[in-house]
PDB file of C-alpha atoms in Angstrom:
ATOM      1  CA  MET A   1     -84.959  60.910 149.633  1.00 73.00           C
ATOM      2  CA  THR A   2     -87.922  58.845 148.437  1.00 84.00           C
ATOM      3  CA  GLN A   3     -86.941  55.675 146.629  1.00 89.00           C
ATOM      4  CA  MET A   4     -87.591  55.832 142.893  1.00 90.00           C
ATOM      5  CA  ILE A   5     -87.653  53.345 140.054  1.00 93.00           C
ATOM      6  CA  PHE A   6     -85.950  53.884 136.712  1.00 94.00           C
ATOM      7  CA  VAL A   7     -86.964  51.326 134.095  1.00 96.00           C
ATOM      8  CA  ASN A   8     -84.335  51.204 131.344  1.00 96.00           C
ATOM      9  CA  LEU A   9     -85.565  50.127 127.909  1.00 97.00           C
ATOM     10  CA  PRO A  10     -83.555  49.693 124.718  1.00 97.00           C
ATOM     11  CA  VAL A  11     -85.243  51.359 121.742  1.00 97.00           C
ATOM     12  CA  ALA A  12     -84.559  51.397 118.015  1.00 97.00           C
ATOM     13  CA  ASP A  13     -86.050  54.853 117.373  1.00 97.00           C
ATOM     14  CA  LEU A  14     -85.710  57.238 120.309  1.00 98.00           C
ATOM     15  CA  LYS A  15     -88.023  59.912 118.892  1.00 97.00           C
ATOM     16  CA  LYS A  16     -90.791  57.426 118.095  1.00 97.00           C
ATOM     17  CA  SER A  17     -90.480  55.728 121.494  1.00 98.00           C
ATOM     18  CA  ARG A  18     -90.586  59.084 123.263  1.00 97.00           C
ATOM     19  CA  ALA A  19     -93.815  60.019 121.426  1.00 97.00           C
ATOM     20  CA  PHE A  20     -95.289  56.649 122.394  1.00 98.00           C
ATOM     21  CA  LEU A  21     -94.582  57.167 126.114  1.00 98.00           C
ATOM     22  CA  GLU A  22     -95.942  60.707 125.934  1.00 98.00           C
ATOM     23  CA  ALA A  23     -99.159  59.151 124.590  1.00 97.00           C
ATOM     24  CA  LEU A  24     -99.206  56.948 127.704  1.00 97.00           C
ATOM     25  CA  GLY A  25     -98.955  60.063 129.873  1.00 96.00           C
ATOM     26  CA  ALA A  26     -95.213  60.397 130.513  1.00 98.00           C
ATOM     27  CA  VAL A  27     -93.468  63.766 130.449  1.00 98.00           C
ATOM     28  CA  ASN A  28     -89.924  64.218 129.191  1.00 98.00           C
ATOM     29  CA  GLU A  29     -87.266  65.375 131.673  1.00 97.00           C
ATOM     30  CA  PRO A  30     -84.871  67.430 129.513  1.00 97.00           C
ATOM     31  CA  LYS A  31     -82.072  67.406 132.127  1.00 96.00           C
ATOM     32  CA  PHE A  32     -81.546  63.698 131.421  1.00 95.00           C
ATOM     33  CA  THR A  33     -82.328  63.642 127.705  1.00 97.00           C
ATOM     34  CA  ASP A  34     -79.970  63.800 124.748  1.00 97.00           C
ATOM     35  CA  GLU A  35     -79.614  62.133 121.337  1.00 97.00           C
ATOM     36  CA  THR A  36     -78.915  58.742 122.981  1.00 97.00           C
ATOM     37  CA  ALA A  37     -81.403  58.716 125.869  1.00 97.00           C
ATOM     38  CA  ALA A  38     -84.672  60.218 127.065  1.00 98.00           C
ATOM     39  CA  CYS A  39     -85.884  60.275 130.650  1.00 97.00           C
ATOM     40  CA  MET A  40     -89.667  59.945 130.675  1.00 98.00           C
ATOM     41  CA  THR A  41     -91.456  60.672 133.953  1.00 98.00           C
ATOM     42  CA  PHE A  42     -94.791  59.163 134.981  1.00 97.00           C
ATOM     43  CA  SER A  43     -94.674  60.413 138.585  1.00 96.00           C
ATOM     44  CA  GLU A  44     -92.189  61.695 141.122  1.00 94.00           C
ATOM     45  CA  SER A  45     -91.031  58.139 141.693  1.00 94.00           C
ATOM     46  CA  ILE A  46     -91.569  56.377 138.336  1.00 95.00           C
ATOM     47  CA  HIS A  47     -89.268  57.073 135.392  1.00 97.00           C
ATOM     48  CA  VAL A  48     -88.495  55.251 132.157  1.00 97.00           C
ATOM     49  CA  MET A  49     -85.118  55.709 130.550  1.00 97.00           C
ATOM     50  CA  LEU A  50     -85.360  55.155 126.816  1.00 98.00           C
ATOM     51  CA  LEU A  51     -81.895  54.244 125.578  1.00 97.00           C
ATOM     52  CA  THR A  52     -80.657  53.748 122.034  1.00 98.00           C
ATOM     53  CA  HIS A  53     -79.249  50.264 121.496  1.00 97.00           C
ATOM     54  CA  ASP A  54     -75.677  51.618 121.568  1.00 97.00           C
ATOM     55  CA  LYS A  55     -76.321  53.454 124.837  1.00 97.00           C
ATOM     56  CA  PHE A  56     -78.134  50.497 126.423  1.00 97.00           C
ATOM     57  CA  SER A  57     -75.207  48.222 125.515  1.00 96.00           C
ATOM     58  CA  GLN A  58     -72.892  50.389 127.619  1.00 96.00           C
ATOM     59  CA  PHE A  59     -74.716  49.178 130.760  1.00 94.00           C
ATOM     60  CA  THR A  60     -74.812  45.422 130.153  1.00 93.00           C
ATOM     61  CA  PRO A  61     -72.737  42.816 128.358  1.00 94.00           C
ATOM     62  CA  ARG A  62     -75.884  40.812 127.552  1.00 94.00           C
ATOM     63  CA  ALA A  63     -77.552  40.853 124.159  1.00 94.00           C
ATOM     64  CA  ILE A  64     -80.604  43.059 123.754  1.00 95.00           C
ATOM     65  CA  ALA A  65     -83.735  40.910 123.715  1.00 93.00           C
ATOM     66  CA  ASP A  66     -86.108  41.121 120.765  1.00 94.00           C
ATOM     67  CA  ALA A  67     -89.317  42.104 122.557  1.00 93.00           C
ATOM     68  CA  ASN A  68     -91.311  41.240 119.419  1.00 92.00           C
ATOM     69  CA  ALA A  69     -90.169  37.612 119.646  1.00 93.00           C
ATOM     70  CA  GLY A  70     -90.353  37.045 123.403  1.00 90.00           C
ATOM     71  CA  SER A  71     -91.395  38.695 126.640  1.00 86.00           C
ATOM     72  CA  GLU A  72     -88.714  39.993 128.939  1.00 83.00           C
ATOM     73  CA  VAL A  73     -90.942  42.237 131.030  1.00 88.00           C
ATOM     74  CA  LEU A  74     -94.555  43.385 131.379  1.00 88.00           C
ATOM     75  CA  LEU A  75     -94.984  46.998 132.386  1.00 94.00           C
ATOM     76  CA  CYS A  76     -98.277  47.962 133.992  1.00 94.00           C
ATOM     77  CA  LEU A  77     -99.632  51.463 134.593  1.00 94.00           C
ATOM     78  CA  SER A  78    -102.700  52.122 136.701  1.00 93.00           C
ATOM     79  CA  SER A  79    -105.606  54.124 135.311  1.00 94.00           C
ATOM     80  CA  ASN A  80    -108.357  56.097 137.026  1.00 94.00           C
ATOM     81  CA  SER A  81    -111.222  54.500 135.107  1.00 96.00           C
ATOM     82  CA  ARG A  82    -112.177  51.960 132.477  1.00 96.00           C
ATOM     83  CA  GLU A  83    -112.640  54.825 130.028  1.00 97.00           C
ATOM     84  CA  SER A  84    -109.144  56.079 130.785  1.00 96.00           C
ATOM     85  CA  VAL A  85    -107.740  52.635 129.940  1.00 97.00           C
ATOM     86  CA  ASP A  86    -109.423  52.705 126.524  1.00 98.00           C
ATOM     87  CA  LEU A  87    -108.456  56.328 125.781  1.00 97.00           C
ATOM     88  CA  THR A  88    -104.832  55.705 126.721  1.00 97.00           C
ATOM     89  CA  VAL A  89    -104.665  52.655 124.447  1.00 97.00           C
ATOM     90  CA  GLU A  90    -106.149  54.741 121.599  1.00 97.00           C
ATOM     91  CA  ARG A  91    -103.525  57.485 122.119  1.00 97.00           C
ATOM     92  CA  ALA A  92    -100.735  54.912 122.273  1.00 97.00           C
ATOM     93  CA  VAL A  93    -101.890  53.302 119.010  1.00 98.00           C
ATOM     94  CA  ALA A  94    -101.952  56.728 117.353  1.00 97.00           C
ATOM     95  CA  ALA A  95     -98.335  57.136 118.514  1.00 97.00           C
ATOM     96  CA  GLY A  96     -97.188  53.903 116.860  1.00 97.00           C
ATOM     97  CA  GLY A  97     -98.275  51.195 119.285  1.00 97.00           C
ATOM     98  CA  THR A  98    -100.159  47.978 118.597  1.00 97.00           C
ATOM     99  CA  ALA A  99    -103.365  47.508 120.560  1.00 97.00           C
ATOM    100  CA  ASP A 100    -104.157  44.423 122.574  1.00 96.00           C
ATOM    101  CA  PRO A 101    -101.269  42.026 121.900  1.00 95.00           C
ATOM    102  CA  ALA A 102    -102.833  40.109 124.805  1.00 91.00           C
ATOM    103  CA  PRO A 103    -106.587  39.665 125.298  1.00 92.00           C
ATOM    104  CA  LYS A 104    -108.531  42.358 127.145  1.00 94.00           C
ATOM    105  CA  GLN A 105    -109.156  41.557 130.792  1.00 92.00           C
ATOM    106  CA  ASP A 106    -112.621  42.452 132.044  1.00 92.00           C
ATOM    107  CA  TYR A 107    -113.462  41.003 135.424  1.00 87.00           C
ATOM    108  CA  GLY A 108    -115.973  43.581 136.611  1.00 86.00           C
ATOM    109  CA  VAL A 109    -113.842  44.914 139.456  1.00 87.00           C
ATOM    110  CA  MET A 110    -110.731  44.963 137.269  1.00 90.00           C
ATOM    111  CA  TYR A 111    -110.337  46.025 133.647  1.00 95.00           C
ATOM    112  CA  GLY A 112    -107.162  45.936 131.650  1.00 96.00           C
ATOM    113  CA  ARG A 113    -105.820  46.225 128.143  1.00 98.00           C
ATOM    114  CA  SER A 114    -102.348  46.222 126.700  1.00 97.00           C
ATOM    115  CA  VAL A 115    -100.433  47.930 123.949  1.00 97.00           C
ATOM    116  CA  ALA A 116     -97.078  47.014 122.446  1.00 96.00           C
ATOM    117  CA  ASP A 117     -94.693  49.913 121.928  1.00 96.00           C
ATOM    118  CA  PRO A 118     -92.754  50.338 118.668  1.00 96.00           C
ATOM    119  CA  ASP A 119     -90.037  47.982 119.977  1.00 95.00           C
ATOM    120  CA  GLY A 120     -92.499  45.309 121.119  1.00 95.00           C
ATOM    121  CA  HIS A 121     -92.389  46.002 124.878  1.00 95.00           C
ATOM    122  CA  ILE A 122     -95.836  45.337 126.311  1.00 95.00           C
ATOM    123  CA  TRP A 123     -97.458  48.083 128.378  1.00 96.00           C
ATOM    124  CA  GLU A 124    -100.556  47.139 130.349  1.00 96.00           C
ATOM    125  CA  LEU A 125    -103.154  49.704 131.426  1.00 96.00           C
ATOM    126  CA  MET A 126    -105.240  48.597 134.368  1.00 95.00           C
ATOM    127  CA  TRP A 127    -108.169  49.972 136.339  1.00 95.00           C
ATOM    128  CA  MET A 128    -109.354  48.386 139.580  1.00 91.00           C
ATOM    129  CA  ASP A 129    -112.460  49.171 141.584  1.00 87.00           C
ATOM    130  CA  ALA A 130    -111.346  51.041 144.719  1.00 85.00           C
ATOM    131  CA  ALA A 131    -113.535  48.967 147.041  1.00 83.00           C
ATOM    132  CA  ALA A 132    -112.162  45.717 145.620  1.00 79.00           C
ATOM    133  CA  ALA A 133    -108.597  47.015 145.894  1.00 79.00           C
ATOM    134  CA  GLU A 134    -109.216  47.959 149.522  1.00 81.00           C
ATOM    135  CA  ARG A 135    -110.385  44.403 150.298  1.00 79.00           C
ATOM    136  CA  GLY A 136    -107.171  43.034 148.784  1.00 77.00           C
ATOM    137  CA  ALA A 137    -106.046  40.189 146.602  1.00 72.00           C
ATOM    138  CA  GLU A 138    -108.531  37.627 147.896  1.00 77.00           C
ATOM    139  CA  ALA A 139    -111.516  39.794 146.891  1.00 71.00           C
ATOM    140  CA  VAL A 140    -110.006  40.464 143.467  1.00 71.00           C
ATOM    141  CA  HIS A 141    -109.258  36.770 142.879  1.00 74.00           C
ATOM    142  CA  GLU A 142    -112.812  35.908 143.906  1.00 78.00           C
ATOM    143  CA  ALA A 143    -114.253  38.455 141.451  1.00 73.00           C
ATOM    144  CA  ILE A 144    -112.035  37.130 138.655  1.00 74.00           C
ATOM    145  CA  ALA A 145    -113.046  33.538 139.377  1.00 79.00           C
ATOM    146  CA  THR A 146    -116.715  34.558 139.287  1.00 79.00           C
ATOM    147  CA  ALA A 147    -116.239  36.391 135.982  1.00 75.00           C
ATOM    148  CA  LEU A 148    -114.602  33.365 134.384  1.00 71.00           C
TER     149      LEU A 148
END
């Protein structure tokens, strides 16, 4: 079996958070969705479990962080183009998100924006030039340094 990742996020409003992730391109998996949780699938190996605060608290004794007050995680999704980054941010804002809680990143070979979900979790959308990605981190760092 291929290894998968399940990101578990506490949410205040399950329906609103589900609509937000659908705007980012996720699809709901009904087999693992009920009134306390929704499994949202981005690919065969990437899933986000949206959990009500009560449900989330069943898995950890720690307090739920206020993502509007601090950053506990940055979630980044790749995009196929710069235009796709912008369109996805627009859809996410229409679904209750807040655009660009962090500055846009435009380094020529890499373009990124972010959107905060209704609970304050920051989702980054990032496009990278395929040739730059193929050359690796050094080429990307060089392009960023040149852009700055």
